[in-house]
Tab-separated table of C-alpha atoms in Angstrom:
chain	number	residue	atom	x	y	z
A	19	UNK	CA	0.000	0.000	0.000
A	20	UNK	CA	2.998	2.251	0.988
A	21	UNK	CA	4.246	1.731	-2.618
A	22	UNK	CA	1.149	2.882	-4.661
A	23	UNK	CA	1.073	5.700	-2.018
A	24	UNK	CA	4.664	7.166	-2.873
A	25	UNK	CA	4.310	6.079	-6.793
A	26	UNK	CA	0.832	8.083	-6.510
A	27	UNK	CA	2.571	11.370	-5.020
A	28	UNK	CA	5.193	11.002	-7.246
A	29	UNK	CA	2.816	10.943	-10.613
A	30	UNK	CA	0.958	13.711	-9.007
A	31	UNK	CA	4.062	16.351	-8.340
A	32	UNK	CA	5.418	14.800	-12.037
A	33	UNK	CA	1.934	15.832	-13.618
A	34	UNK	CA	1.767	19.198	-11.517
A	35	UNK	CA	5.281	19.991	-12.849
A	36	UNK	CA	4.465	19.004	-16.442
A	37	UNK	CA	1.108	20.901	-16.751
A	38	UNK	CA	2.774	24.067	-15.337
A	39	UNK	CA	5.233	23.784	-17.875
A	40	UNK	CA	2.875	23.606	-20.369
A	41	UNK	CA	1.660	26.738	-19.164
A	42	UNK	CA	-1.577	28.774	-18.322
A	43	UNK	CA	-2.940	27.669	-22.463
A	44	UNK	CA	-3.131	24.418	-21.015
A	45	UNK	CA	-6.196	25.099	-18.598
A	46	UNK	CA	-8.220	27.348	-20.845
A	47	UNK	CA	-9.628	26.614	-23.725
A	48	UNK	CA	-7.758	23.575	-25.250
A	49	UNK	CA	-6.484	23.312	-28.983
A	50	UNK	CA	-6.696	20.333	-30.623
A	51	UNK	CA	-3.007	18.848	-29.531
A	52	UNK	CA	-3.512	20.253	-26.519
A	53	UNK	CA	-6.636	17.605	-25.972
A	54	UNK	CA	-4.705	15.046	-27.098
A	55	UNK	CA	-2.009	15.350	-24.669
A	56	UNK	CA	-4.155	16.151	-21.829
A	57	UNK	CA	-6.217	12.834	-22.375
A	58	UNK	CA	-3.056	10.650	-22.811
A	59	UNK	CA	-1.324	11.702	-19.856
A	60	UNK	CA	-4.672	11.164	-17.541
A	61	UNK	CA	-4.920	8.087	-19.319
A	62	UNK	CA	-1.231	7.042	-18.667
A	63	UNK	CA	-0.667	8.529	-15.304
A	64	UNK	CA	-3.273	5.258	-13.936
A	65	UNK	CA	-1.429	2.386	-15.101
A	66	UNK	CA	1.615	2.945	-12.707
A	67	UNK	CA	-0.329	3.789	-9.822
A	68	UNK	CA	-2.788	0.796	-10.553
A	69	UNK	CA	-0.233	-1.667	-11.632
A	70	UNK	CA	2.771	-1.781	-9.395
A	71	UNK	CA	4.401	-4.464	-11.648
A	72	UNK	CA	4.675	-1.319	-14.296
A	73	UNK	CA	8.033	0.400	-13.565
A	74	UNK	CA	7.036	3.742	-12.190
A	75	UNK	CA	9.709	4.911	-14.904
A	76	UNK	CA	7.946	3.678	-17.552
A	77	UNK	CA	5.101	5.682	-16.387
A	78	UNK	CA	7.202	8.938	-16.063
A	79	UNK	CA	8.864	8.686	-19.361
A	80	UNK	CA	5.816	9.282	-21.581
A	81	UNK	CA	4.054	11.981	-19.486
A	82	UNK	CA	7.601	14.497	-19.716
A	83	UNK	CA	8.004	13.097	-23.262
A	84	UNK	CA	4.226	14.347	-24.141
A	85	UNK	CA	4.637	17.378	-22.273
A	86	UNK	CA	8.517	18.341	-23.751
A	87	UNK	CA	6.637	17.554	-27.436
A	88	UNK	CA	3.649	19.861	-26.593
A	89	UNK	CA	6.444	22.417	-25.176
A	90	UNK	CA	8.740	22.624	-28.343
A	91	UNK	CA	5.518	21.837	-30.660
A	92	UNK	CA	3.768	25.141	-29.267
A	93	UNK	CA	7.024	27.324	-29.303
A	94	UNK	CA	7.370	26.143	-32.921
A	95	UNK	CA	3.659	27.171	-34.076
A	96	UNK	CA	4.302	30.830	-32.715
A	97	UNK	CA	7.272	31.035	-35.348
A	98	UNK	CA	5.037	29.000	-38.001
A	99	UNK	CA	1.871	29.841	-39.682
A	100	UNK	CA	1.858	26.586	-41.675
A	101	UNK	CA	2.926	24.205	-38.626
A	102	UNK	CA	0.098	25.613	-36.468
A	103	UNK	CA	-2.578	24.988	-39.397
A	104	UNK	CA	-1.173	21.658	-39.402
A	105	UNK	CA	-1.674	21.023	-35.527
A	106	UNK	CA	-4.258	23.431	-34.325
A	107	UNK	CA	-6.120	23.982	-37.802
A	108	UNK	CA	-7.412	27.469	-38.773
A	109	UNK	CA	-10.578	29.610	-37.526
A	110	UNK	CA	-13.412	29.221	-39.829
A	111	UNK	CA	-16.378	32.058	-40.672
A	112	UNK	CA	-20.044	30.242	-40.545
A	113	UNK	CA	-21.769	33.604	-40.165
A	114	UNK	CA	-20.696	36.776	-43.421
A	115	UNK	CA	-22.231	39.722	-43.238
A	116	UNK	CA	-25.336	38.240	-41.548
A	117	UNK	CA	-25.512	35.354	-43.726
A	118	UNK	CA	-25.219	31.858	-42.285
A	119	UNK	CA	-22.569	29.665	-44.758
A	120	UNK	CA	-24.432	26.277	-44.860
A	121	UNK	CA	-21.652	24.981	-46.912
A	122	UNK	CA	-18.994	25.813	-43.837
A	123	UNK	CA	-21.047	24.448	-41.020
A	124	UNK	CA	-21.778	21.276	-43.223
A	125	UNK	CA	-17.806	20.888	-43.688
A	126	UNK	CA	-17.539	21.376	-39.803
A	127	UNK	CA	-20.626	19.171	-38.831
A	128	UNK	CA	-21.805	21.529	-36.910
A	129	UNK	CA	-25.484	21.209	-36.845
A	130	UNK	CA	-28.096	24.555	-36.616
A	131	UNK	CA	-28.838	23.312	-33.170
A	132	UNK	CA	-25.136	23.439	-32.038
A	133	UNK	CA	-24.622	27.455	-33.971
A	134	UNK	CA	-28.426	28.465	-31.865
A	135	UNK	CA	-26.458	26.966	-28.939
A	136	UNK	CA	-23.134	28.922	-28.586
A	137	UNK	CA	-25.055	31.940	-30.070
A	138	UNK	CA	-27.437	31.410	-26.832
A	139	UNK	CA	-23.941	31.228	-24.308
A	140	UNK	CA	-23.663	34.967	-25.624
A	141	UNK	CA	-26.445	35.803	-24.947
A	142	UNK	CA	-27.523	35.971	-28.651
A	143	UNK	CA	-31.051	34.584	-28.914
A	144	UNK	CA	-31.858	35.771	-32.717
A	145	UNK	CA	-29.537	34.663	-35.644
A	146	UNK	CA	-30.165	38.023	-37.378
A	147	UNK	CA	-28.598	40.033	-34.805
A	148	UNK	CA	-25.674	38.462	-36.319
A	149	UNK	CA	-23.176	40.454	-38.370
A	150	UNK	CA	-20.234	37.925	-38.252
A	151	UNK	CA	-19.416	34.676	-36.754
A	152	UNK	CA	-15.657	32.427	-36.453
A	153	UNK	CA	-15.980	29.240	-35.407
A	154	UNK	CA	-12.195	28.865	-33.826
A	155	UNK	CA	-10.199	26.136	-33.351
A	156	UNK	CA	-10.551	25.482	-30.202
A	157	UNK	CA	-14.294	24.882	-31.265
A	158	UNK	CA	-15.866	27.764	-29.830
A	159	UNK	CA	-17.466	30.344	-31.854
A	160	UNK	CA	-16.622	34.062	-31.562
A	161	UNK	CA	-19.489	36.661	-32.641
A	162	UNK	CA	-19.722	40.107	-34.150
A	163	UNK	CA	-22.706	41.523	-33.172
A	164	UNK	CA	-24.861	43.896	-36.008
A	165	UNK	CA	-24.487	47.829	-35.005
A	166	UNK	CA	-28.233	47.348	-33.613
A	167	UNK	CA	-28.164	44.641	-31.358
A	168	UNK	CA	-24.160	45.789	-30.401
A	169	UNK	CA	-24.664	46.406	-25.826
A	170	UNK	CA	-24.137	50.575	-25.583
A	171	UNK	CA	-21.259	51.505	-24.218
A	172	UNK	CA	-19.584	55.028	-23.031
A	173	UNK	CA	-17.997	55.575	-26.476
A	174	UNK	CA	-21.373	54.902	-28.266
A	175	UNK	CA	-22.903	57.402	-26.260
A	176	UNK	CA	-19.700	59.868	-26.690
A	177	UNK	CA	-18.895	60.171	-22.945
A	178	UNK	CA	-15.607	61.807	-21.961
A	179	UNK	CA	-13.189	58.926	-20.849
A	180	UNK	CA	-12.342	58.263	-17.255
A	181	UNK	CA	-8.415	56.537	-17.085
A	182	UNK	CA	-8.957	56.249	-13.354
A	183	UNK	CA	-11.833	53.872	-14.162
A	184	UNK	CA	-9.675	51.836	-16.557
A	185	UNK	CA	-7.324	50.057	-13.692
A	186	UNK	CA	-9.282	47.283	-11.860
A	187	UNK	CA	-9.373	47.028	-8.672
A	188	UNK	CA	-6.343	44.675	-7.317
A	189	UNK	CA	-5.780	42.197	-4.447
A	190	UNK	CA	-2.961	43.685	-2.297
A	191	UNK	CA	-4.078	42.164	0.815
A	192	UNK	CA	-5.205	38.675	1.419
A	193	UNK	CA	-5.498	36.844	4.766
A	194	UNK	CA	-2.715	39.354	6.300
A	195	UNK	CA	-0.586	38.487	2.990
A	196	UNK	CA	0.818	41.637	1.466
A	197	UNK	CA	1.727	41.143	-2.452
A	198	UNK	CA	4.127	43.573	-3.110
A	199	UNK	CA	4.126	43.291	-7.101
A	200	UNK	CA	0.349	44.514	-7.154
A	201	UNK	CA	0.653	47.314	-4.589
A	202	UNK	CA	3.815	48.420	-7.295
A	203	UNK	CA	1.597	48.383	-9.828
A	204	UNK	CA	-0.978	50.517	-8.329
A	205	UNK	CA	1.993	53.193	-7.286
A	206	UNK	CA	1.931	52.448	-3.703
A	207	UNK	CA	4.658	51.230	-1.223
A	208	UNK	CA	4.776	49.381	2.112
A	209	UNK	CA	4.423	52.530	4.008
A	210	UNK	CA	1.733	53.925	2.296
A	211	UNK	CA	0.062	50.406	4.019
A	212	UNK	CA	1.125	50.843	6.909
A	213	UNK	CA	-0.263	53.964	7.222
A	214	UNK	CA	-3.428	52.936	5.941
A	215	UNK	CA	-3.689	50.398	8.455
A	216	UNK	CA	-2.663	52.621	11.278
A	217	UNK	CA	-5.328	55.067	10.162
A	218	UNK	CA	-8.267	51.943	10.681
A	219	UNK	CA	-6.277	50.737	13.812
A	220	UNK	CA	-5.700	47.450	12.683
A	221	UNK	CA	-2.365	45.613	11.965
A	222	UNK	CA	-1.658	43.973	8.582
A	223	UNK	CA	-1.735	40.872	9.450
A	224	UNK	CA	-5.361	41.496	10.923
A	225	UNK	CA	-6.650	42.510	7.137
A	226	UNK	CA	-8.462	39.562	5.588
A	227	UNK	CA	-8.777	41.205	2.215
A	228	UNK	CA	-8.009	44.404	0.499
A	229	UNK	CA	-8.382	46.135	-2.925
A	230	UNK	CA	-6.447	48.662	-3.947
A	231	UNK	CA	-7.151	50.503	-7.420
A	232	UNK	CA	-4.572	53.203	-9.421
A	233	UNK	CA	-6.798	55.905	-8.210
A	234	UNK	CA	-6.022	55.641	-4.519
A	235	UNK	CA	-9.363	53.765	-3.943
A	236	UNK	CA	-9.219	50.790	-1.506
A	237	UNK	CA	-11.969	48.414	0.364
A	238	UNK	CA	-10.741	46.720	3.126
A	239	UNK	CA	-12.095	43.901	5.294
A	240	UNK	CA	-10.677	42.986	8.442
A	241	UNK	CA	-10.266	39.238	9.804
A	242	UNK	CA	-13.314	38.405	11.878
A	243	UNK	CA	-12.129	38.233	15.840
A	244	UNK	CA	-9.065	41.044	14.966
A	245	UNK	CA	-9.293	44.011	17.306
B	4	UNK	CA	11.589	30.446	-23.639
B	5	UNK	CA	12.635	29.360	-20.583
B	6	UNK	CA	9.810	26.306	-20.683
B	7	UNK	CA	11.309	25.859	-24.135
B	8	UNK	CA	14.772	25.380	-22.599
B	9	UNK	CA	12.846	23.457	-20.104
B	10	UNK	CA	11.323	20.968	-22.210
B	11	UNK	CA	14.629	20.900	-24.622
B	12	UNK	CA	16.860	19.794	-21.434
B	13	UNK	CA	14.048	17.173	-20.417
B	14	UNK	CA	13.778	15.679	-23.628
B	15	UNK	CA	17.878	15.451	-23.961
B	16	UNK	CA	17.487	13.357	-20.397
B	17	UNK	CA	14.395	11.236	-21.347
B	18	UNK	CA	16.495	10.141	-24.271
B	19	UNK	CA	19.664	9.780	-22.541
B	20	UNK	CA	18.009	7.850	-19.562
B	21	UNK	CA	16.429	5.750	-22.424
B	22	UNK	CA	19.273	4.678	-24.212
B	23	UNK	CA	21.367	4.329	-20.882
B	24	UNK	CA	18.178	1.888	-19.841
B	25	UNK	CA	18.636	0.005	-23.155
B	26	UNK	CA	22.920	-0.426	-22.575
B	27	UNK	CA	22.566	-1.425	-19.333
B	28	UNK	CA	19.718	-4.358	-20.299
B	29	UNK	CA	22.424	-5.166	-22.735
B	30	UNK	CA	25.382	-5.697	-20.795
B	31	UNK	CA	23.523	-7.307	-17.742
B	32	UNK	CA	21.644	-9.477	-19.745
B	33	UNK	CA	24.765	-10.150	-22.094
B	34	UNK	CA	26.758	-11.570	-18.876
B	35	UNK	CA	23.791	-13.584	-17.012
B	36	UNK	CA	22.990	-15.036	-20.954
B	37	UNK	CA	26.445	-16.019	-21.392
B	38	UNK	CA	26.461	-17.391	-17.924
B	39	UNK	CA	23.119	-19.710	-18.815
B	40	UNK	CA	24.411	-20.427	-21.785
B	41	UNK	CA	27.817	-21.822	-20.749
B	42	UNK	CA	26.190	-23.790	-17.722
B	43	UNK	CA	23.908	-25.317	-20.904
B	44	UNK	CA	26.840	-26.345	-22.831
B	45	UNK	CA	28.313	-28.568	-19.738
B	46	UNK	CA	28.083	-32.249	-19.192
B	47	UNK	CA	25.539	-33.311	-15.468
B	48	UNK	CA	28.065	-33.432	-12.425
B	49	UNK	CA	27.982	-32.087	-9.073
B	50	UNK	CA	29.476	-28.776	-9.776
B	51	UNK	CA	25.993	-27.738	-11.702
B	52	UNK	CA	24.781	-27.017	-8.328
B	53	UNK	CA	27.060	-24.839	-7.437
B	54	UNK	CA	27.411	-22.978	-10.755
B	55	UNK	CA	23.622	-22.523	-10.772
B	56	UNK	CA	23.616	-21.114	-7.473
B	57	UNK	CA	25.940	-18.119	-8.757
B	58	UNK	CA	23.556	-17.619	-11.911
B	59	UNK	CA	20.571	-17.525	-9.530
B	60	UNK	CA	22.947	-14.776	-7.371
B	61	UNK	CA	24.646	-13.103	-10.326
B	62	UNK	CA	20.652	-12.698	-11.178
B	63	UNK	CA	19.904	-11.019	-7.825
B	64	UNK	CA	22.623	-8.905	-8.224
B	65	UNK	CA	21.586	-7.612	-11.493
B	66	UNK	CA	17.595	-7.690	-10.967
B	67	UNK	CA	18.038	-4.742	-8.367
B	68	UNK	CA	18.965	-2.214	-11.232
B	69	UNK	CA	16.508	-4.402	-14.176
B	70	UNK	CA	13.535	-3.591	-11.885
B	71	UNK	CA	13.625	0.028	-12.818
B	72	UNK	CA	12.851	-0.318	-16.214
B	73	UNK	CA	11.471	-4.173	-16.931
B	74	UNK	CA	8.043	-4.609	-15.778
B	75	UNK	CA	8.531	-7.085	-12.436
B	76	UNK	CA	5.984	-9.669	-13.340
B	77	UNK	CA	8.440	-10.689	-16.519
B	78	UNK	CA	11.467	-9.926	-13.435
B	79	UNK	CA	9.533	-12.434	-11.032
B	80	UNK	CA	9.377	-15.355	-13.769
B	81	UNK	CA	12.903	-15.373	-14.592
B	82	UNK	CA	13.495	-15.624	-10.841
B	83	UNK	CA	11.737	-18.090	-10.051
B	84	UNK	CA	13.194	-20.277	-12.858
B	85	UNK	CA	16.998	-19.646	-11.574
B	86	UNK	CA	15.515	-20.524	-8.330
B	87	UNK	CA	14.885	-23.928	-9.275
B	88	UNK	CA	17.845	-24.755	-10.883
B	89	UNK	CA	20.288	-25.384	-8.069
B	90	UNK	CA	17.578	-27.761	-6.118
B	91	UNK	CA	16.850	-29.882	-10.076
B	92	UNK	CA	20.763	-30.361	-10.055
B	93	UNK	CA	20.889	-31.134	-6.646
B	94	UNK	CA	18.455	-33.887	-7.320
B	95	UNK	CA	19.773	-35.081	-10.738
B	96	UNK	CA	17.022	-34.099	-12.439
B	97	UNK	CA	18.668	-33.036	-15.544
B	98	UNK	CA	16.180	-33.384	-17.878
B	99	UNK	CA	14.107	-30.195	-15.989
B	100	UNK	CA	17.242	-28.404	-15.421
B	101	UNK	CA	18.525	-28.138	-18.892
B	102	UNK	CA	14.719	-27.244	-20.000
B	103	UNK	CA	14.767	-24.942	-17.309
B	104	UNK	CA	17.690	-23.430	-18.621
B	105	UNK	CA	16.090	-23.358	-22.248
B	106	UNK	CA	13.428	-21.822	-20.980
B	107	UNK	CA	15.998	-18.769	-19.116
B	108	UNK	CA	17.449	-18.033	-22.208
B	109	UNK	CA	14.601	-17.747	-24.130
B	110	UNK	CA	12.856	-15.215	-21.681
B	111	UNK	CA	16.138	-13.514	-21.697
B	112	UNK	CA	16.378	-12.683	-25.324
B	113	UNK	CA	12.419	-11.914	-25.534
B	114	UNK	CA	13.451	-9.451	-22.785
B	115	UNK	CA	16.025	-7.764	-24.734
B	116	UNK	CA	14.618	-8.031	-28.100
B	117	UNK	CA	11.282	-6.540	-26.653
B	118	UNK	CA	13.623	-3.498	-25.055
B	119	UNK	CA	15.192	-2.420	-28.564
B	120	UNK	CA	13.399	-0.039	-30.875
B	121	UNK	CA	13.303	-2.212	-33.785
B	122	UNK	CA	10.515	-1.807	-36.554
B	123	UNK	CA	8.717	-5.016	-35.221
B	124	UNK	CA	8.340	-3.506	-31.581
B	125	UNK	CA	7.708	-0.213	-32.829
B	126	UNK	CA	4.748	-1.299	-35.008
């Protein structure tokens, strides 16, 4: 039992390793050798831990190979336009100037239902509020909304801009934690904190959470029980 | 670019480890084979016992770096054949022992043959 427990934290800190190397892509939306990867090492990573005859190295080898091929595959598609139509295929337009391509959405078997669907998970319920619509290859479909049926915005309505209201709010703060990097980016130091917590009466590691935007503007929320 | 270095250095040690995997099968099963097969080659007589005795510890001696990379179950059967042999020439049973040994050098080479990247395993 103690083996399959150590062979089971091993896979696990192996696979941790290798999906952080294959970066953030990897738990978004997945591209087509990204899926393929993804279900072979789940796949692989069980037969080790469920058959302790298998070498555990035998087991390790094809995960890192997978995810050193996905590594150097992706870093080769950002320099090639042919090698990532190859692996990841190329973006397709079902929707042109408000007319559906039957033709396209035949070639992608992508059934009427399936286009009402993801038109739906925007929030689109009518096809003709449709200008323009990519079906990409990760399989989901990106939509240009007509001028009409477009949600108003400040710039539609000509409203003077606001940069203060650009920056969004940041975590500085969390459960007494300070992160430096965002408090940088919002142009304040440690004193600036300090003095901030001071001011409330509380101590830093008393704050449970804090926002902090580039205007100046915080929120803060101290640790339930702190004085 | 640093996960590209990354992935670069891992792959040079997957393939490294791999081919070192594949020498060292080689040579260890090279020395136990020739072992078996010399110990084949000789007439019955009492010193068969003691010959088999250092295969079956020679064997020992080598599984503890083979179980790293050959699944165990294929490990355990060769095992448990050089653990017969010094007992079948302690009893004279010659016929078995020589079969045994048959049978050894057969797993042996199935062993390494299955370990090297020829078109037949590959396919």
């Amino acid at each position: 039992m103690l083996v399959t427990f150590f062979r089971t934290l091993i896979l696990y800190v192996v696979i941790v390793f290798g999906v952080r190397l294959m970066g953030k892509r990897q738990l978004g939306e997945l591209q087509p050798s990204e899926l393929v990867v993804t279900i072979l090492i789940s796949n692989i990573a069980t037969l080790p831990i469920e058959e302790v005859e298998t070498p555990l190295f035998s087991g390790l080898l094809p995960i890192l190979s997978l995810v050193t091929f996905e590594v150097i595959i992706s870093a080769v598609n950002l320099h090639s336009r042919w090698m990532r139509r190859v692996f990841s295929g190329s973006p397709v337009v079902v929707i042109k100037n408000g007319e559906i391509d039957q033709k396209k959405l035949r070639e992608l078997r992508f059934s009427v239902d399936d286009l009402m669907a993801q038109l739906r998970q925007d929030q689109i319920f009518a096809v003709d509020e449709v200008d323009f619509a990519v079906v990409e290859t990760t399989g989901k479909l990106s939509v240009y909304q007509k001028y009409g049926a477009r949600t108003l915005t400040p710039k539609t309505l000509e409203m003077p801009d606001q940069p203060d209201q650009n920056a969004p709010p940041l975590v500085v703060v969390s459960d007494g934690h300070v992160y430096s990097d965002y408090l940088a980016l919002c142009g304040k130091d440690m004193a600036w904190l300090e003095d901030i917590a001071a001011s409330r009466r509380t101590a830093i590691g008393d704050i449970f959470v804090m926002t902090l935007d580039q205007a100046g503007n915080y929120h803060m929320v101290k640790r339930e029980g702190a004085v | 670019m640093k996960r590209l270095v990354i992935a670069l250095i891992l792959l040079a040690l997957i393939f490294g480890s791999s081919c070192l995997s594949l020498l060292l099968l080689e040579r260890d099963l090279a020395e136990i084979g020739s072992f078996a097969a010399r110990l084949r080659e000789e007439s019955p007589s009492a010193e068969l016992e003691k010959e088999s005795e250092e295969l079956f510890r020679l064997w020992n001696e080598k599984e503890k770096l083979l179980v790293i990379f050959v699944r165990h179950d294929v490990l355990d059967e060769v095992t448990v054949l050089m653990a017969e042999l010094p007992s079948l020439a302690r009893h004279r049973e010659y016929g078995h022992f020589y079969s045994g040994l048959d049978v050894i050098l057969a797993r042996l080479d199935d062993l390494l043959d299955s370990a090297r990247p020829t078109y037949r395993n590959l396919l």
